[in-house]
Amino acid sequence: METTQNKSPQQVITPAQLLEHLQGHRGLTRRTIEAFPEEAFFKHTIGGMRPFSEMVMELLGIAGPGIKEIATGKMAPLNEHFEHGNQKAKLLQLWDEATDDINTYWAQIAPEQFQQNIKIFGQYDGTVMSSISYFIDNEIHHRGQGYVYLRSLGIEPPAFYER
Amino acid sequence: METTQNKSPQQVITPAQLLEHLQGHRGLTRRTIEAFPEEAFFKHTIGGMRPFSEMVMELLGIAGPGIKEIATGKMAPLNEHFEHGNQKAKLLQLWDEATDDINTYWAQIAPEQFQQNIKIFGQYDGTVMSSISYFIDNEIHHRGQGYVYLRSLGIEPPAFYER
């Protein structure tokens, strides 16, 4: 249920709503990861693309560290490689840790920061808002690809509209 | 180039920036449509999914009519079927008409509307903002699937980060 505080007639979207939107997408991606059989998660590919596990590691490298960088101002280069020992559970654990990190650091982002310029990961110029939009869009993009992987394996993906 | 008017320290995102974001994604989807060979656009599928042409018709049924409904308050039911005669050019023409419609009707949306409730297409409860987010997210999701179709055909999709 939305609180009064979470609504503002002056805002197109509030910081609290944007966090909810981001975490809603991350929850759906988590269920997409869960839907993969362990081996297919690390090995199944189509058309020379990466296995879904590698896309997920890209996502792990972006949202959590990106929000932390926005909140703290401390730049760290992109890291898309994580020890997983071919265990989906290991990446799910990192996913959940990132969920907590995002909530923690989000609370430290000032409302006026969203329109400020940033060179995220020391590499990508934009505003804080355009950077966060990119984190979300990139996750939706790759998760949509994961849906095709699942369908090609005869597995029904989670409902897209459920967050 | 961003104008001063397009920036506001009070806003997480301004209406003008949100329109630019939406149209940027629509431009990328247009280039994705263009990348498909005509026959594959209407016939190629993976895992029992729809051909990309049918996903594109879903998108044509959503963004243009949805923004029009938000601007005018006139509800119309979802329509995902368009005459195309198996001509990609016909759907690209409808795409461009929708681009113009979106610009026209966007200008009629008042800033305070984004937080207001709406039952879009007479069916989906949300705010104007959550509805527009859904239009964008759904387009990214299906376009990501189109990327896998293209890769499975040995075709390189357009760069995701170019808008």
mmCIF file with all atom_site columns, N, CA and C in Angstrom, chain B residues 9 41 43 45-46 57 60 66-67 71 73 75 77-78 82 84 93 103 112 119 122 130 137 141 149 154 159-160 162:
data_model
loop_
_atom_site.group_PDB
_atom_site.id
_atom_site.type_symbol
_atom_site.label_atom_id
_atom_site.label_alt_id
_atom_site.label_comp_id
_atom_site.label_asym_id
_atom_site.label_entity_id
_atom_site.label_seq_id
_atom_site.pdbx_PDB_ins_code
_atom_site.Cartn_x
_atom_site.Cartn_y
_atom_site.Cartn_z
_atom_site.occupancy
_atom_site.B_iso_or_equiv
_atom_site.pdbx_formal_charge
_atom_site.auth_seq_id
_atom_site.auth_comp_id
_atom_site.auth_asym_id
_atom_site.auth_atom_id
_atom_site.pdbx_PDB_model_num
ATOM 1  N N  . PRO B 1 9   ? 16.224  20.486  -10.011 1.00 0.00 ? 9   PRO B N  1
ATOM 2  C CA . PRO B 1 9   ? 16.791  19.808  -8.846  1.00 0.00 ? 9   PRO B CA 1
ATOM 3  C C  . PRO B 1 9   ? 15.707  19.187  -7.965  1.00 0.00 ? 9   PRO B C  1
ATOM 4  N N  . PHE B 1 41  ? 11.012  -11.838 -39.648 1.00 0.00 ? 41  PHE B N  1
ATOM 5  C CA . PHE B 1 41  ? 10.254  -10.910 -38.803 1.00 0.00 ? 41  PHE B CA 1
ATOM 6  C C  . PHE B 1 41  ? 8.841   -11.447 -38.560 1.00 0.00 ? 41  PHE B C  1
ATOM 7  N N  . LYS B 1 43  ? 7.924   -14.768 -39.225 1.00 0.00 ? 43  LYS B N  1
ATOM 8  C CA . LYS B 1 43  ? 7.829   -16.219 -39.034 1.00 0.00 ? 43  LYS B CA 1
ATOM 9  C C  . LYS B 1 43  ? 8.772   -16.825 -38.004 1.00 0.00 ? 43  LYS B C  1
ATOM 10 N N  . THR B 1 45  ? 10.580  -18.074 -34.862 1.00 0.00 ? 45  THR B N  1
ATOM 11 C CA . THR B 1 45  ? 10.229  -18.171 -33.441 1.00 0.00 ? 45  THR B CA 1
ATOM 12 C C  . THR B 1 45  ? 11.199  -19.112 -32.736 1.00 0.00 ? 45  THR B C  1
ATOM 13 N N  . ILE B 1 46  ? 11.223  -19.024 -31.418 1.00 0.00 ? 46  ILE B N  1
ATOM 14 C CA . ILE B 1 46  ? 12.012  -19.944 -30.584 1.00 0.00 ? 46  ILE B CA 1
ATOM 15 C C  . ILE B 1 46  ? 11.109  -20.420 -29.445 1.00 0.00 ? 46  ILE B C  1
ATOM 16 N N  . MET B 1 57  ? 3.463   -5.720  -32.732 1.00 0.00 ? 57  MET B N  1
ATOM 17 C CA . MET B 1 57  ? 2.066   -5.261  -32.782 1.00 0.00 ? 57  MET B CA 1
ATOM 18 C C  . MET B 1 57  ? 1.517   -5.033  -31.377 1.00 0.00 ? 57  MET B C  1
ATOM 19 N N  . LEU B 1 60  ? 2.817   -1.697  -30.507 1.00 0.00 ? 60  LEU B N  1
ATOM 20 C CA . LEU B 1 60  ? 2.063   -0.666  -31.233 1.00 0.00 ? 60  LEU B CA 1
ATOM 21 C C  . LEU B 1 60  ? 0.712   -0.420  -30.575 1.00 0.00 ? 60  LEU B C  1
ATOM 22 N N  . GLY B 1 66  ? -1.867  4.241   -25.439 1.00 0.00 ? 66  GLY B N  1
ATOM 23 C CA . GLY B 1 66  ? -1.807  4.450   -23.987 1.00 0.00 ? 66  GLY B CA 1
ATOM 24 C C  . GLY B 1 66  ? -1.554  5.911   -23.634 1.00 0.00 ? 66  GLY B C  1
ATOM 25 N N  . ILE B 1 67  ? -0.590  6.536   -24.307 1.00 0.00 ? 67  ILE B N  1
ATOM 26 C CA . ILE B 1 67  ? -0.289  7.953   -24.045 1.00 0.00 ? 67  ILE B CA 1
ATOM 27 C C  . ILE B 1 67  ? -1.486  8.817   -24.456 1.00 0.00 ? 67  ILE B C  1
ATOM 28 N N  . ALA B 1 71  ? -3.559  11.286  -21.995 1.00 0.00 ? 71  ALA B N  1
ATOM 29 C CA . ALA B 1 71  ? -3.690  12.713  -22.308 1.00 0.00 ? 71  ALA B CA 1
ATOM 30 C C  . ALA B 1 71  ? -5.144  13.149  -22.438 1.00 0.00 ? 71  ALA B C  1
ATOM 31 N N  . GLY B 1 73  ? -8.013  11.184  -21.600 1.00 0.00 ? 73  GLY B N  1
ATOM 32 C CA . GLY B 1 73  ? -8.987  10.589  -20.692 1.00 0.00 ? 73  GLY B CA 1
ATOM 33 C C  . GLY B 1 73  ? -9.985  9.688   -21.400 1.00 0.00 ? 73  GLY B C  1
ATOM 34 N N  . MET B 1 75  ? -10.900 6.308   -22.850 1.00 0.00 ? 75  MET B N  1
ATOM 35 C CA . MET B 1 75  ? -10.470 4.916   -22.796 1.00 0.00 ? 75  MET B CA 1
ATOM 36 C C  . MET B 1 75  ? -10.774 4.206   -24.113 1.00 0.00 ? 75  MET B C  1
ATOM 37 N N  . PRO B 1 77  ? -10.141 0.054   -25.688 1.00 0.00 ? 77  PRO B N  1
ATOM 38 C CA . PRO B 1 77  ? -9.592  -1.256  -25.347 1.00 0.00 ? 77  PRO B CA 1
ATOM 39 C C  . PRO B 1 77  ? -8.305  -1.540  -26.123 1.00 0.00 ? 77  PRO B C  1
ATOM 40 N N  . LEU B 1 78  ? -7.489  -2.427  -25.561 1.00 0.00 ? 78  LEU B N  1
ATOM 41 C CA . LEU B 1 78  ? -6.233  -2.823  -26.208 1.00 0.00 ? 78  LEU B CA 1
ATOM 42 C C  . LEU B 1 78  ? -6.501  -3.434  -27.583 1.00 0.00 ? 78  LEU B C  1
ATOM 43 N N  . PHE B 1 82  ? -2.887  -5.390  -36.350 1.00 0.00 ? 82  PHE B N  1
ATOM 44 C CA . PHE B 1 82  ? -2.829  -4.337  -37.355 1.00 0.00 ? 82  PHE B CA 1
ATOM 45 C C  . PHE B 1 82  ? -2.651  -4.999  -38.716 1.00 0.00 ? 82  PHE B C  1
ATOM 46 N N  . HIS B 1 84  ? -0.988  -5.673  -41.980 1.00 0.00 ? 84  HIS B N  1
ATOM 47 C CA . HIS B 1 84  ? 0.397   -5.435  -42.409 1.00 0.00 ? 84  HIS B CA 1
ATOM 48 C C  . HIS B 1 84  ? 0.757   -6.132  -43.719 1.00 0.00 ? 84  HIS B C  1
ATOM 49 N N  . GLN B 1 93  ? 5.777   2.049   -40.648 1.00 0.00 ? 93  GLN B N  1
ATOM 50 C CA . GLN B 1 93  ? 4.980   3.273   -40.880 1.00 0.00 ? 93  GLN B CA 1
ATOM 51 C C  . GLN B 1 93  ? 4.079   3.542   -39.669 1.00 0.00 ? 93  GLN B C  1
ATOM 52 N N  . ASN B 1 103 ? 4.425   12.218  -29.192 1.00 0.00 ? 103 ASN B N  1
ATOM 53 C CA . ASN B 1 103 ? 4.904   13.593  -28.966 1.00 0.00 ? 103 ASN B CA 1
ATOM 54 C C  . ASN B 1 103 ? 3.742   14.567  -28.837 1.00 0.00 ? 103 ASN B C  1
ATOM 55 N N  . GLU B 1 112 ? 1.085   17.235  -12.934 1.00 0.00 ? 112 GLU B N  1
ATOM 56 C CA . GLU B 1 112 ? 0.509   16.620  -11.732 1.00 0.00 ? 112 GLU B CA 1
ATOM 57 C C  . GLU B 1 112 ? -0.225  15.310  -12.035 1.00 0.00 ? 112 GLU B C  1
ATOM 58 N N  . LYS B 1 119 ? -7.020  3.578   -14.769 1.00 0.00 ? 119 LYS B N  1
ATOM 59 C CA . LYS B 1 119 ? -7.230  2.177   -15.157 1.00 0.00 ? 119 LYS B CA 1
ATOM 60 C C  . LYS B 1 119 ? -7.032  2.154   -16.665 1.00 0.00 ? 119 LYS B C  1
ATOM 61 N N  . GLY B 1 122 ? -8.903  0.489   -19.694 1.00 0.00 ? 122 GLY B N  1
ATOM 62 C CA . GLY B 1 122 ? -10.074 -0.008  -18.962 1.00 0.00 ? 122 GLY B CA 1
ATOM 63 C C  . GLY B 1 122 ? -9.794  -1.271  -18.174 1.00 0.00 ? 122 GLY B C  1
ATOM 64 N N  . SER B 1 130 ? 3.273   4.650   -13.258 1.00 0.00 ? 130 SER B N  1
ATOM 65 C CA . SER B 1 130 ? 3.522   3.198   -13.269 1.00 0.00 ? 130 SER B CA 1
ATOM 66 C C  . SER B 1 130 ? 3.062   2.599   -14.596 1.00 0.00 ? 130 SER B C  1
ATOM 67 N N  . ASP B 1 137 ? 9.023   -0.778  -19.930 1.00 0.00 ? 137 ASP B N  1
ATOM 68 C CA . ASP B 1 137 ? 9.614   -2.042  -19.482 1.00 0.00 ? 137 ASP B CA 1
ATOM 69 C C  . ASP B 1 137 ? 9.199   -3.198  -20.395 1.00 0.00 ? 137 ASP B C  1
ATOM 70 N N  . HIS B 1 141 ? 11.645  -5.571  -22.581 1.00 0.00 ? 141 HIS B N  1
ATOM 71 C CA . HIS B 1 141 ? 11.541  -7.025  -22.379 1.00 0.00 ? 141 HIS B CA 1
ATOM 72 C C  . HIS B 1 141 ? 11.399  -7.757  -23.726 1.00 0.00 ? 141 HIS B C  1
ATOM 73 N N  . TYR B 1 149 ? 16.329  -13.660 -31.035 1.00 0.00 ? 149 TYR B N  1
ATOM 74 C CA . TYR B 1 149 ? 15.898  -14.127 -32.368 1.00 0.00 ? 149 TYR B CA 1
ATOM 75 C C  . TYR B 1 149 ? 16.942  -13.723 -33.418 1.00 0.00 ? 149 TYR B C  1
ATOM 76 N N  . GLY B 1 154 ? 21.974  -15.380 -36.743 1.00 0.00 ? 154 GLY B N  1
ATOM 77 C CA . GLY B 1 154 ? 23.321  -14.960 -37.117 1.00 0.00 ? 154 GLY B CA 1
ATOM 78 C C  . GLY B 1 154 ? 23.421  -13.477 -37.426 1.00 0.00 ? 154 GLY B C  1
ATOM 79 N N  . ALA B 1 159 ? 23.224  -1.741  -31.158 1.00 0.00 ? 159 ALA B N  1
ATOM 80 C CA . ALA B 1 159 ? 23.838  -1.560  -29.832 1.00 0.00 ? 159 ALA B CA 1
ATOM 81 C C  . ALA B 1 159 ? 22.780  -1.118  -28.828 1.00 0.00 ? 159 ALA B C  1
ATOM 82 N N  . PHE B 1 160 ? 22.703  -1.839  -27.714 1.00 0.00 ? 160 PHE B N  1
ATOM 83 C CA . PHE B 1 160 ? 21.667  -1.562  -26.709 1.00 0.00 ? 160 PHE B CA 1
ATOM 84 C C  . PHE B 1 160 ? 21.799  -0.169  -26.099 1.00 0.00 ? 160 PHE B C  1
ATOM 85 N N  . GLU B 1 162 ? 22.829  2.564   -27.439 1.00 0.00 ? 162 GLU B N  1
ATOM 86 C CA . GLU B 1 162 ? 22.563  3.709   -28.327 1.00 0.00 ? 162 GLU B CA 1
ATOM 87 C C  . GLU B 1 162 ? 21.090  4.016   -28.420 1.00 0.00 ? 162 GLU B C  1
#
